Amino acid sequence: MSYIQFDKKQLLDLSYSLNKEIIRSNKAGAYSSTTIVGCNTKRYHGLLVAHQPGLEGVHVLLSSLDETIIVNNASFNLGVHKYPNEYNPNGFVYMKDFTADPIPKSTYRMKDVVLTREFLLVEHEDRVLMRYTVEQASEEITLRLFPFLAFRNVNQLMRANEGIQPHITEVEDGVSIQLYPEYQEIFMQVSNNGRFTPQANWYYNIEYPEDLELGASYQEDLYVPGYFEVKASKGDIVLFTGGPDVIKAGNLLRMFNNQTRKRTARSSFENCLKVSAEQFVLKTRSTPEARKYDRTDVIASYQRYRRGGRDAFIAIPGLSLVQGDLKSFKAVLDTMLKYRKGAFFPFWKYNDSQVTYEAIDTPLWFFWALQQYTHRLGDRQAVWKSYGTAIREILESYRDGTEYQIKMQDDGLLSGSEEGIALTWMDAYIDGKPVTPRGGFPVEVNALWYNAVCFALEIAGPRSTEGKKVLSEWKGMDKKIKKSFLKAYWNQEKGYLADLVSLDRKNTDWSIRPNQILAASLPFSPLSDAQISSIIEVVKKELLTPRGLRSLSRQASDYRGNYQGTQTQRRLAYHQGSVWPWLMGHYVEAYLKVAEREEALPYVTSLYRSFEETMPEHGISSISEVYDGDAPHAPRGAISQAWNVAEIIRMGKLIEEFDKVTQPVSL
């Protein structure tokens, strides 16, 4: 029995099954994603979505592959597409079940024919493999495969046009086609002596309901150049592949089996997290011929393809370090350092030309990530040797002042403010304006700042010139920052920290937000145990849910408990009540600092295990971007978020290590 599976009743209920999505990555930039019934519901969906040389972003090449089974003169179309006012064809009615591990597998029954379909992406190759197995059939069947082509950026939509190049080139066991000259050819091949029949058609007004709800364009036309046809009988296996070059069809089954053996079965909660984590670390070469990977990034989420410093530094400890992969961790940090400008690290929105550098907290998360690395590596000297220069330069840059009015003030606290720019992680915009403007002295920024200064003083090598400079110039600054922090943010009567102090220090925002939990969780905290305990109680009462911490207390007048509707409606809720799972890791870390073992372990373990319930939800076997602030805390946003997966993994490791340290001694 599969760990994650769906039966016929669940699959037939489209209100249920269309909200369950799968995502698979080749760990080199390509992905495949759709719903469990095979119906694409958003522009990001596609069977083969990959980079194209010379083009920005990732591109949907093969949108879907529709199958038709012909047996005894009866045809059964297994595809599913949404058109205006209908789903056509409705191949989901033939689905018997769907399982997710070790690879996605759909089982179809048409009269006495039972057919299974499995698919995967070849690791580090922009190639999709499909395997069809005739499990049961009393006579020979005909399998027809119709490739739906898009050839467009994931953020755009295809429309029927005369600019395509419909020419088909025959290749061994298949064909190649290149709809536009700026794209690579896609080579499509089948096994079992299949033949291709040219029969060009546009399929008009295919709809994407998810885009419709967002208020975005939601219809596109897809091009089908023809179909492959294969004869098969009971026990036969038919392979299809779509990729950047020709391969021998006779090798497809061996390739499929070899790739399947490499997969970790999603047979447990921990395995689901592990497999999901592996998909976020993207290793690329400057050229296809290069022997070594020269860039390692963290993809912030799927299917959106953004990447950058903040997401990388928050996520990479959980994605790699706790699994013992120090090499990938260092590769990510070294990649980020290549693109550093002064104190700042980049954030790429959708492609290499859309890059920004304005995040005030990203350099400080770099310090936190280094702390996690130092803890696992156990060699401060080696860390300082590799990263001491960057540590010193970032501290000095913030001390002396940078863009966006970011500067250490006389009392040691760090401020930043720029009209119309969101400098913190709460960075949603509407009409070019931040939804949650937090210019001034954000609480988590100064908690991270204090932690960074303390870490720099701890790790600075006293024998190096860099180390001596840090130790002499920053000596005593940690104490100064701590004193100023408590004066600015702590209120004994309220029992929690302010979220923001204005730039002129005349106004203090006492909204109950989760940012204060970072001041309690970080390795170097300016808070006493009593203050941490008090903050935990407030956060537990106002913000804690089984899916993470709300971004704003329900008591606030501008709280929004549902992340639904148009893009504007969602952005209004994004940091005004939506739940963020990654913050749960910091809540648990803070809690374990001050709790007794007897009460702590059952409690934090229950918080950790509660995320197992999300494995068959939304992005199955992963953790979604956000969840509704209101119960039942439905999953929303991107179907798989890097820092969420990472922090739940790290939470599990924190609990495991806490249990070991606090084990009672046997007499």
XYZ file of C-alpha atoms in Angstrom:
667
model
C 0.000 0.000 0.000
C 1.378 3.395 -0.994
C 2.014 6.043 1.660
C 0.211 8.628 -0.485
C -2.596 7.383 -2.691
C -6.011 8.448 -3.920
C -8.927 6.190 -4.778
C -11.513 6.433 -7.529
C -14.065 8.264 -5.381
C -11.546 10.981 -4.540
C -10.360 11.294 -8.136
C -13.895 11.634 -9.510
C -14.570 14.581 -7.206
C -12.880 17.362 -9.171
C -13.466 19.879 -6.380
C -11.114 17.645 -4.398
C -8.689 16.205 -6.945
C -7.970 19.400 -8.890
C -6.554 20.885 -5.678
C -3.964 18.107 -5.413
C -0.836 18.807 -7.432
C 2.397 16.968 -8.067
C 5.809 18.465 -8.703
C 8.927 16.686 -9.897
C 12.294 18.305 -10.640
C 15.354 17.077 -12.512
C 17.587 18.996 -10.014
C 19.011 21.043 -12.869
C 16.265 23.527 -13.625
C 13.510 21.537 -15.322
C 10.305 20.391 -13.677
C 7.067 18.578 -14.402
C 3.832 19.464 -12.636
C 0.093 18.949 -12.948
C -2.848 17.775 -10.858
C -3.320 14.164 -9.818
C -5.959 13.702 -12.554
C -3.659 15.172 -15.202
C -5.632 18.373 -15.779
C -3.496 21.509 -15.891
C -5.149 24.240 -13.833
C -2.542 27.014 -14.053
C -0.036 28.386 -16.534
C 2.825 26.965 -14.456
C 1.724 23.406 -15.156
C 3.423 21.304 -17.798
C 4.838 17.867 -18.462
C 8.220 19.298 -19.483
C 9.115 22.784 -18.237
C 12.754 23.714 -18.761
C 15.298 26.438 -19.416
C 16.103 27.392 -22.982
C 19.571 28.643 -24.017
C 19.518 32.382 -24.561
C 16.027 32.844 -23.108
C 15.114 34.134 -19.656
C 13.271 31.997 -17.133
C 11.794 28.546 -17.655
C 9.489 27.516 -20.466
C 6.583 25.133 -20.931
C 7.590 22.987 -23.885
C 5.336 19.958 -23.567
C 2.161 21.020 -21.807
C 0.560 17.580 -21.653
C 0.374 14.217 -23.382
C -3.140 12.961 -24.007
C -3.690 9.226 -24.384
C -6.450 7.517 -26.319
C -7.059 3.781 -25.928
C -8.786 2.028 -28.812
C -10.099 -1.452 -28.137
C -12.696 -3.352 -30.150
C -13.551 -0.188 -32.135
C -14.275 1.773 -28.954
C -12.152 4.829 -28.058
C -11.349 6.057 -24.558
C -9.589 9.428 -24.254
C -7.689 9.664 -20.975
C -6.834 13.370 -21.245
C -8.470 16.099 -19.156
C -8.697 19.768 -20.192
C -10.834 22.605 -18.921
C -12.689 24.490 -21.624
C -15.377 27.156 -21.207
C -18.202 25.537 -19.221
C -16.872 21.990 -19.491
C -14.091 19.467 -18.985
C -13.328 17.738 -22.266
C -12.232 15.034 -22.576
C -13.074 13.697 -19.126
C -10.451 10.977 -18.851
C -10.503 11.165 -15.063
C -13.675 9.017 -15.071
C -11.524 6.029 -16.116
C -9.028 6.490 -13.273
C -8.970 3.686 -10.749
C -6.351 5.115 -8.401
C -3.278 7.324 -8.159
C -0.141 6.713 -6.087
C 2.812 9.022 -5.543
C 5.770 6.837 -4.647
C 8.363 6.169 -5.738
C 7.117 7.953 -8.880
C 3.630 9.180 -9.859
C 1.483 6.322 -11.098
C -2.068 6.478 -12.470
C -4.169 3.390 -13.080
C -6.998 3.436 -15.634
C -9.734 0.889 -16.301
C -11.695 0.855 -19.585
C -14.014 -2.186 -19.724
C -11.612 -5.143 -19.454
C -8.482 -3.054 -20.130
C -6.314 -1.897 -17.229
C -3.487 0.495 -18.081
C -0.952 2.164 -15.775
C 0.894 5.376 -16.567
C 4.069 6.450 -14.756
C 6.335 9.398 -15.415
C 9.601 10.883 -14.256
C 12.232 13.432 -15.218
C 15.746 12.218 -15.905
C 18.122 13.692 -13.332
C 20.183 16.604 -14.683
C 18.669 16.230 -18.144
C 15.712 18.084 -19.650
C 13.943 14.854 -20.495
C 10.583 13.424 -19.477
C 9.963 9.663 -19.557
C 6.515 8.061 -19.601
C 5.918 4.354 -19.080
C 2.630 2.709 -20.027
C 1.976 -0.860 -18.904
C -0.937 -2.924 -20.184
C -1.824 -4.711 -16.970
C -4.914 -6.384 -18.341
C -6.462 -6.779 -21.804
C -8.284 -9.622 -23.474
C -7.191 -8.500 -26.936
C -4.714 -6.181 -28.613
C -5.236 -2.479 -27.996
C -4.115 0.634 -29.840
C -2.472 3.394 -27.783
C -2.409 6.871 -29.301
C -0.370 9.680 -27.733
C -1.156 13.332 -28.555
C 1.543 15.856 -27.508
C 0.153 19.294 -26.583
C 2.908 21.852 -27.255
C 3.197 25.345 -25.772
C 6.748 26.665 -26.324
C 6.287 29.705 -24.075
C 7.575 31.227 -20.847
C 5.791 30.018 -17.704
C 4.536 33.547 -17.047
C 2.946 33.890 -20.470
C 0.223 32.095 -22.433
C 0.194 30.646 -25.950
C -2.246 31.792 -28.618
C -2.806 30.312 -32.063
C -0.643 32.198 -34.508
C 0.921 31.952 -37.958
C 4.407 32.553 -36.633
C 5.018 28.959 -35.606
C 7.261 26.635 -37.572
C 5.056 23.526 -37.907
C 7.646 21.534 -39.839
C 8.161 18.048 -38.421
C 11.431 16.194 -38.863
C 11.448 12.426 -38.692
C 14.036 10.924 -36.349
C 14.675 7.414 -35.151
C 11.465 6.117 -33.521
C 9.894 9.558 -33.502
C 9.919 13.170 -34.603
C 11.379 16.525 -33.688
C 9.706 19.917 -33.843
C 10.818 23.492 -33.136
C 7.849 25.858 -33.034
C 9.978 29.018 -32.862
C 13.576 29.631 -33.987
C 14.670 30.918 -30.572
C 13.725 27.613 -28.957
C 15.496 24.285 -29.016
C 13.924 21.383 -30.838
C 12.013 18.887 -28.762
C 12.596 15.279 -29.799
C 9.672 12.956 -29.093
C 10.088 9.211 -29.450
C 8.241 6.018 -28.591
C 9.208 2.385 -28.209
C 7.530 -0.742 -29.607
C 7.776 0.279 -33.261
C 5.379 3.134 -32.790
C 4.662 5.404 -35.724
C 3.817 9.096 -35.892
C 0.869 10.400 -37.906
C 0.981 14.130 -38.758
C -2.385 15.690 -38.007
C -1.858 19.310 -36.993
C -4.502 20.953 -34.826
C -4.879 23.939 -32.547
C -6.894 23.327 -29.387
C -8.494 26.640 -28.521
C -9.392 28.304 -25.222
C -8.010 25.782 -22.794
C -8.671 27.358 -19.417
C -6.645 27.568 -16.222
C -9.037 28.064 -13.269
C -6.240 29.056 -10.875
C -5.272 31.968 -13.139
C -8.919 32.946 -13.513
C -9.308 33.234 -9.742
C -6.225 35.441 -9.593
C -7.798 37.831 -12.068
C -5.103 37.073 -14.657
C -5.385 35.921 -18.274
C -6.491 32.303 -18.105
C -7.062 30.919 -21.613
C -4.541 29.609 -24.093
C -4.357 27.673 -27.341
C -2.098 24.636 -27.601
C -0.663 23.064 -30.722
C -0.841 19.330 -31.418
C 1.253 18.320 -34.455
C -0.175 14.803 -34.681
C -0.099 11.590 -32.705
C 1.984 8.496 -32.002
C 0.324 5.119 -32.406
C 1.454 1.848 -30.831
C -0.110 -1.604 -30.768
C 0.094 -3.406 -27.421
C -1.196 -6.494 -25.636
C -1.422 -7.636 -22.056
C 1.965 -7.379 -20.334
C 3.446 -4.987 -22.903
C 5.294 -1.852 -21.828
C 5.329 1.260 -24.019
C 7.782 4.116 -23.416
C 7.537 7.737 -24.521
C 10.211 10.396 -24.126
C 10.456 14.083 -24.842
C 13.871 15.714 -24.644
C 16.566 17.898 -26.219
C 18.111 15.216 -28.435
C 17.611 11.786 -29.955
C 18.188 8.627 -27.961
C 17.650 4.997 -28.869
C 14.126 3.871 -28.091
C 15.526 0.466 -27.192
C 17.300 2.083 -24.224
C 14.234 3.787 -22.792
C 13.100 0.964 -20.519
C 16.556 0.537 -19.040
C 16.826 4.288 -18.530
C 13.407 4.380 -16.867
C 14.280 1.522 -14.513
C 17.669 3.022 -13.638
C 16.088 6.369 -12.873
C 13.370 4.732 -10.777
C 15.972 2.923 -8.666
C 17.591 6.260 -7.839
C 14.380 7.618 -6.377
C 13.737 7.697 -2.649
C 10.261 6.315 -2.102
C 7.872 8.762 -0.494
C 7.032 6.016 1.964
C 7.078 8.110 5.147
C 6.735 11.679 6.350
C 10.489 12.038 6.689
C 11.126 10.631 3.207
C 8.602 13.026 1.702
C 10.427 15.942 3.294
C 13.797 14.601 2.165
C 12.735 14.164 -1.461
C 11.024 17.536 -1.477
C 14.152 19.180 -0.062
C 16.356 17.717 -2.793
C 14.267 19.392 -5.493
C 15.055 22.914 -4.283
C 18.838 22.743 -4.672
C 19.607 23.639 -8.267
C 23.075 22.914 -9.647
C 23.912 24.320 -13.070
C 26.907 24.548 -15.382
C 27.898 27.644 -17.333
C 27.941 25.551 -20.500
C 26.667 22.050 -21.268
C 30.258 20.961 -21.821
C 31.546 22.194 -18.446
C 32.662 19.402 -16.172
C 31.838 21.120 -12.887
C 28.781 22.907 -11.600
C 29.668 26.571 -11.248
C 26.414 27.730 -9.697
C 24.237 26.264 -6.956
C 20.982 28.031 -6.109
C 17.991 27.442 -3.909
C 14.681 27.653 -5.745
C 12.333 29.556 -3.427
C 9.230 27.641 -4.447
C 7.519 25.556 -7.098
C 6.083 26.179 -9.546
C 7.280 29.785 -9.279
C 10.914 29.933 -10.113
C 12.298 32.728 -7.962
C 15.612 32.460 -6.135
C 17.812 34.667 -4.034
C 19.729 35.296 -0.860
C 17.058 35.463 1.830
C 15.331 32.252 0.771
C 18.681 30.520 0.281
C 20.107 31.451 3.683
C 16.934 30.592 5.605
C 16.388 27.333 3.742
C 19.790 25.813 3.048
C 20.580 24.685 6.628
C 17.455 22.529 6.673
C 17.782 21.461 3.051
C 21.366 20.297 3.370
C 23.154 20.608 6.710
C 20.894 18.484 8.859
C 21.211 15.764 6.218
C 24.990 15.977 6.353
C 25.396 17.604 2.944
C 27.928 20.295 3.822
C 29.156 20.442 0.243
C 25.837 21.702 -1.138
C 25.534 24.198 1.700
C 28.919 25.714 0.927
C 28.188 25.743 -2.807
C 25.021 27.787 -2.235
C 26.805 30.312 -0.021
C 29.697 30.608 -2.435
C 27.277 31.209 -5.315
C 25.528 33.970 -3.378
C 28.850 35.586 -2.522
C 29.734 35.783 -6.232
C 26.785 38.110 -6.748
C 27.116 40.153 -3.548
C 27.162 43.934 -3.920
C 28.518 45.534 -0.779
C 26.390 44.211 2.042
C 23.614 42.987 -0.195
C 22.806 39.664 -1.810
C 20.584 39.366 -4.894
C 17.011 38.288 -5.331
C 16.043 37.085 -8.803
C 12.319 37.362 -9.361
C 11.759 35.261 -12.471
C 14.922 35.488 -14.525
C 18.476 36.772 -14.473
C 17.526 40.262 -15.634
C 14.940 40.855 -12.903
C 17.221 41.199 -9.906
C 16.932 43.372 -6.814
C 19.239 43.950 -3.861
C 17.158 45.890 -1.338
C 16.517 43.344 1.459
C 17.824 44.665 4.785
C 17.682 41.285 6.528
C 19.277 39.052 3.872
C 22.910 39.760 4.874
C 21.974 39.028 8.480
C 20.460 35.674 7.520
C 23.823 34.954 5.878
C 25.347 35.139 9.374
C 22.681 32.820 10.771
C 23.285 30.293 7.998
C 27.017 30.412 8.740
C 26.258 29.691 12.405
C 24.414 26.539 11.419
C 27.326 25.555 9.173
C 29.880 26.206 11.922
C 27.858 24.076 14.338
C 27.811 21.132 11.920
C 31.384 21.556 10.687
C 32.884 22.074 14.136
C 35.752 24.181 12.784
C 35.498 27.933 13.476
C 38.912 28.619 12.016
C 37.974 27.105 8.655
C 34.732 29.079 8.515
C 36.507 32.325 9.354
C 39.158 31.651 6.727
C 36.499 31.198 4.038
C 34.030 33.888 5.068
C 35.823 36.302 7.399
C 36.222 39.000 4.756
C 32.509 38.943 3.884
C 31.586 39.038 7.581
C 33.779 42.100 8.212
C 32.646 43.963 5.090
C 28.946 43.465 5.811
C 29.317 44.687 9.391
C 31.276 47.723 8.286
C 28.830 48.499 5.491
C 25.882 48.505 7.881
C 27.793 50.493 10.461
C 28.807 53.197 7.986
C 25.527 53.296 6.076
C 24.248 51.966 2.753
C 21.441 52.579 0.334
C 17.858 52.667 1.617
C 18.998 54.635 4.707
C 20.303 51.431 6.251
C 22.688 52.402 9.013
C 23.717 51.531 12.537
C 22.646 54.348 14.833
C 24.606 55.712 17.783
C 22.906 53.323 20.196
C 23.916 50.325 18.076
C 20.498 49.576 16.555
C 20.044 49.143 12.821
C 17.489 51.133 10.867
C 16.407 51.302 7.255
C 13.696 53.072 5.322
C 12.935 53.863 1.702
C 9.609 55.206 0.482
C 7.769 52.615 -1.592
C 10.191 49.763 -0.878
C 9.631 46.823 1.480
C 13.003 46.041 3.018
C 12.011 43.079 5.212
C 10.628 39.626 4.414
C 7.118 41.088 4.652
C 7.428 42.351 1.109
C 4.042 42.104 -0.630
C 3.140 45.005 -2.940
C -0.099 46.392 -4.365
C 0.149 48.992 -7.113
C 3.834 49.441 -6.364
C 3.319 50.143 -2.657
C 4.214 47.811 0.249
C 1.208 46.268 1.974
C 3.068 46.203 5.298
C 5.516 49.142 5.238
C 8.019 48.567 8.027
C 10.544 51.327 7.516
C 12.438 52.266 10.656
C 13.662 49.723 13.194
C 12.020 46.304 12.543
C 12.350 44.005 15.547
C 13.613 40.908 13.708
C 16.225 42.975 11.847
C 17.756 44.128 15.122
C 17.523 40.660 16.643
C 19.398 39.355 13.602
C 21.834 42.296 13.830
C 22.629 41.516 17.463
C 23.089 37.844 16.602
C 25.392 38.741 13.685
C 27.648 40.977 15.778
C 27.884 38.366 18.538
C 28.709 35.641 16.040
C 31.374 37.778 14.368
C 33.054 38.407 17.734
C 32.871 34.695 18.558
C 34.309 33.432 15.296
C 36.845 36.134 14.398
C 40.305 34.614 14.192
C 42.574 36.538 16.586
C 45.672 35.672 14.580
C 44.429 37.075 11.269
C 44.446 40.719 10.246
C 40.721 40.528 9.460
C 39.997 38.939 12.824
C 42.005 41.454 14.812
C 40.173 44.292 13.103
C 36.749 42.850 13.919
C 37.684 42.122 17.514
C 39.075 45.615 18.094
C 36.409 47.615 16.264
C 33.374 45.702 17.513
C 34.422 44.938 21.066
C 31.606 45.818 23.462
C 29.124 46.557 20.681
C 27.148 43.407 21.501
C 26.404 44.702 24.996
C 25.430 48.103 23.641
C 23.029 46.614 21.089
C 21.452 44.341 23.693
C 20.771 47.229 26.059
C 19.298 49.370 23.283
C 17.226 46.474 21.958
C 15.492 45.877 25.262
C 14.870 49.570 25.767
C 13.349 49.963 22.295
C 11.205 46.840 22.035
C 10.465 45.185 25.364
C 7.375 46.061 27.397
C 7.157 44.298 30.723
C 3.445 44.967 31.141
C 2.535 43.646 27.693
C 4.985 40.773 27.989
C 6.114 40.866 24.374
C 8.234 42.823 21.886
C 7.136 45.688 19.661
C 7.192 44.845 15.972
C 8.532 48.171 14.752
C 9.913 51.477 15.976
C 9.581 54.365 13.519
C 12.641 55.972 12.001
C 12.221 59.086 14.150
C 11.542 56.853 17.198
C 8.319 58.727 17.944
C 6.009 55.820 17.179
C 6.045 52.169 18.230
C 3.971 49.466 16.556
C 2.755 46.938 19.123
C 1.011 44.713 16.601
C 1.447 41.102 17.609
C 3.424 39.576 14.769
C 5.730 36.543 14.602
C 8.889 38.578 13.937
C 9.580 38.749 17.657
C 9.975 34.965 17.878
C 13.297 35.337 16.049
C 14.651 37.414 18.919
C 13.897 34.441 21.137
C 15.117 31.674 18.843
C 18.405 32.961 17.450
C 21.653 31.472 18.821
C 22.511 34.818 20.415
C 19.375 36.323 21.922
C 19.186 39.674 23.711
C 16.377 38.279 25.866
C 16.347 36.588 29.268
C 14.722 33.178 29.718
C 11.799 34.842 31.488
C 11.269 37.203 28.543
C 11.489 34.320 26.064
C 8.892 32.380 28.057
C 6.577 35.387 28.087
C 6.902 35.911 24.329
C 6.223 32.231 23.700
C 2.984 32.444 25.668
C 1.814 35.480 23.689
C 2.767 33.913 20.361
C 1.142 30.629 21.359
C -2.113 32.374 22.223
C -2.295 34.806 19.301
C -0.347 33.327 16.405
C 0.249 29.591 16.733
C -1.653 27.170 14.478
C -0.972 23.546 13.489
C 0.562 24.877 10.244
C 2.896 27.527 11.624
C 2.559 31.077 12.915
C 0.075 33.649 11.724
C 1.676 36.773 10.328
C -0.669 38.929 12.402
C -2.871 38.404 15.433
C -6.539 37.696 14.819
C -7.324 40.586 17.160
C -5.842 43.165 14.779
C -8.298 45.273 12.801
C -6.519 44.579 9.510
C -6.241 40.813 10.068
C -7.236 38.725 7.051
C -7.747 35.049 7.696
C -8.182 33.736 4.160
C -5.633 33.813 1.361
C -7.987 33.541 -1.609
C -9.364 35.507 -4.519
C -7.613 37.915 -6.826
C -3.928 38.735 -6.662
C -4.764 41.946 -4.775
C -6.902 40.126 -2.229
C -4.175 37.561 -1.662
C -1.474 40.179 -1.247
C -3.581 41.925 1.370
C -3.672 38.680 3.359
C -0.101 37.543 2.683
C 1.455 39.130 5.776
C -1.754 40.197 7.470
C -2.849 36.870 8.882
C -1.674 34.109 6.562
C 0.186 31.295 8.297
C 3.871 30.664 7.553
C 5.219 27.183 8.366
C 8.904 28.192 8.375
C 8.337 30.243 11.511
C 7.365 27.074 13.390
C 11.011 26.019 13.369
C 11.964 29.176 15.250
C 9.017 28.854 17.625
C 10.124 25.346 18.573
C 13.760 26.417 18.872
C 12.796 29.220 21.258
C 10.476 26.922 23.212
C 13.185 24.303 23.713
C 15.481 26.932 25.210
C 13.278 27.421 28.247
C 11.013 24.363 28.560
C 11.408 21.327 30.790
C 12.030 18.022 29.022
C 8.971 16.237 30.385
C 6.560 18.796 29.000
C 8.585 19.895 25.979
C 9.086 16.656 24.050
C 5.456 15.559 23.686
C 4.409 19.099 22.824
C 6.998 19.930 20.161
C 6.793 16.414 18.727
C 3.055 16.882 18.215
C 3.726 20.193 16.434
C 6.235 18.477 14.159
C 4.029 15.477 13.398
C 1.042 17.716 12.641
C 2.692 18.570 9.329
C 2.367 14.947 8.265
C -1.295 15.723 7.652
C -0.252 18.073 4.838
C 1.494 15.396 2.764
C -1.608 14.464 0.695
C -2.689 18.123 0.450
C -2.095 20.702 -2.258
C 1.478 19.987 -3.378
C 1.442 16.364 -2.358
C 4.461 15.174 -0.374
C 5.570 18.761 0.239
C 4.602 21.841 2.262
C 2.773 24.776 0.728
C 3.790 28.428 0.732
C 1.163 29.676 3.185
C -1.982 28.509 4.937
C -5.143 30.354 5.862
C -5.027 32.083 9.227
C -8.555 30.874 9.908
C -9.299 27.214 10.586
C -9.136 24.710 8.987
C -5.973 26.455 7.712
C -6.279 25.416 4.074
C -3.043 25.337 2.019
C -2.515 28.252 -0.356
C 0.031 29.825 -2.683
C 2.915 27.886 -4.179
C 2.562 24.124 -3.748
C 6.093 23.580 -2.412
C 8.094 26.193 -0.486
C 11.800 25.774 0.225
C 12.116 27.449 3.603
C 8.959 25.745 4.878
C 10.239 22.279 4.000
C 13.684 23.184 5.331
C 12.518 24.486 8.683
C 10.230 21.523 9.334
C 13.207 19.248 8.635
C 15.359 21.359 10.971
C 12.609 21.294 13.583
C 12.707 17.515 13.550
C 16.471 17.618 14.014
C 16.184 20.096 16.903
C 13.739 17.784 18.641
C 15.979 14.779 18.044
C 19.042 16.572 19.452
C 17.090 17.940 22.417
C 15.906 14.437 23.240
C 19.460 13.076 23.165
C 20.864 15.842 25.357
C 18.088 15.572 27.921
C 17.918 11.777 28.136
C 17.816 10.764 31.814
C 20.973 9.057 33.033
C 20.523 5.386 33.922
C 21.799 4.420 37.376
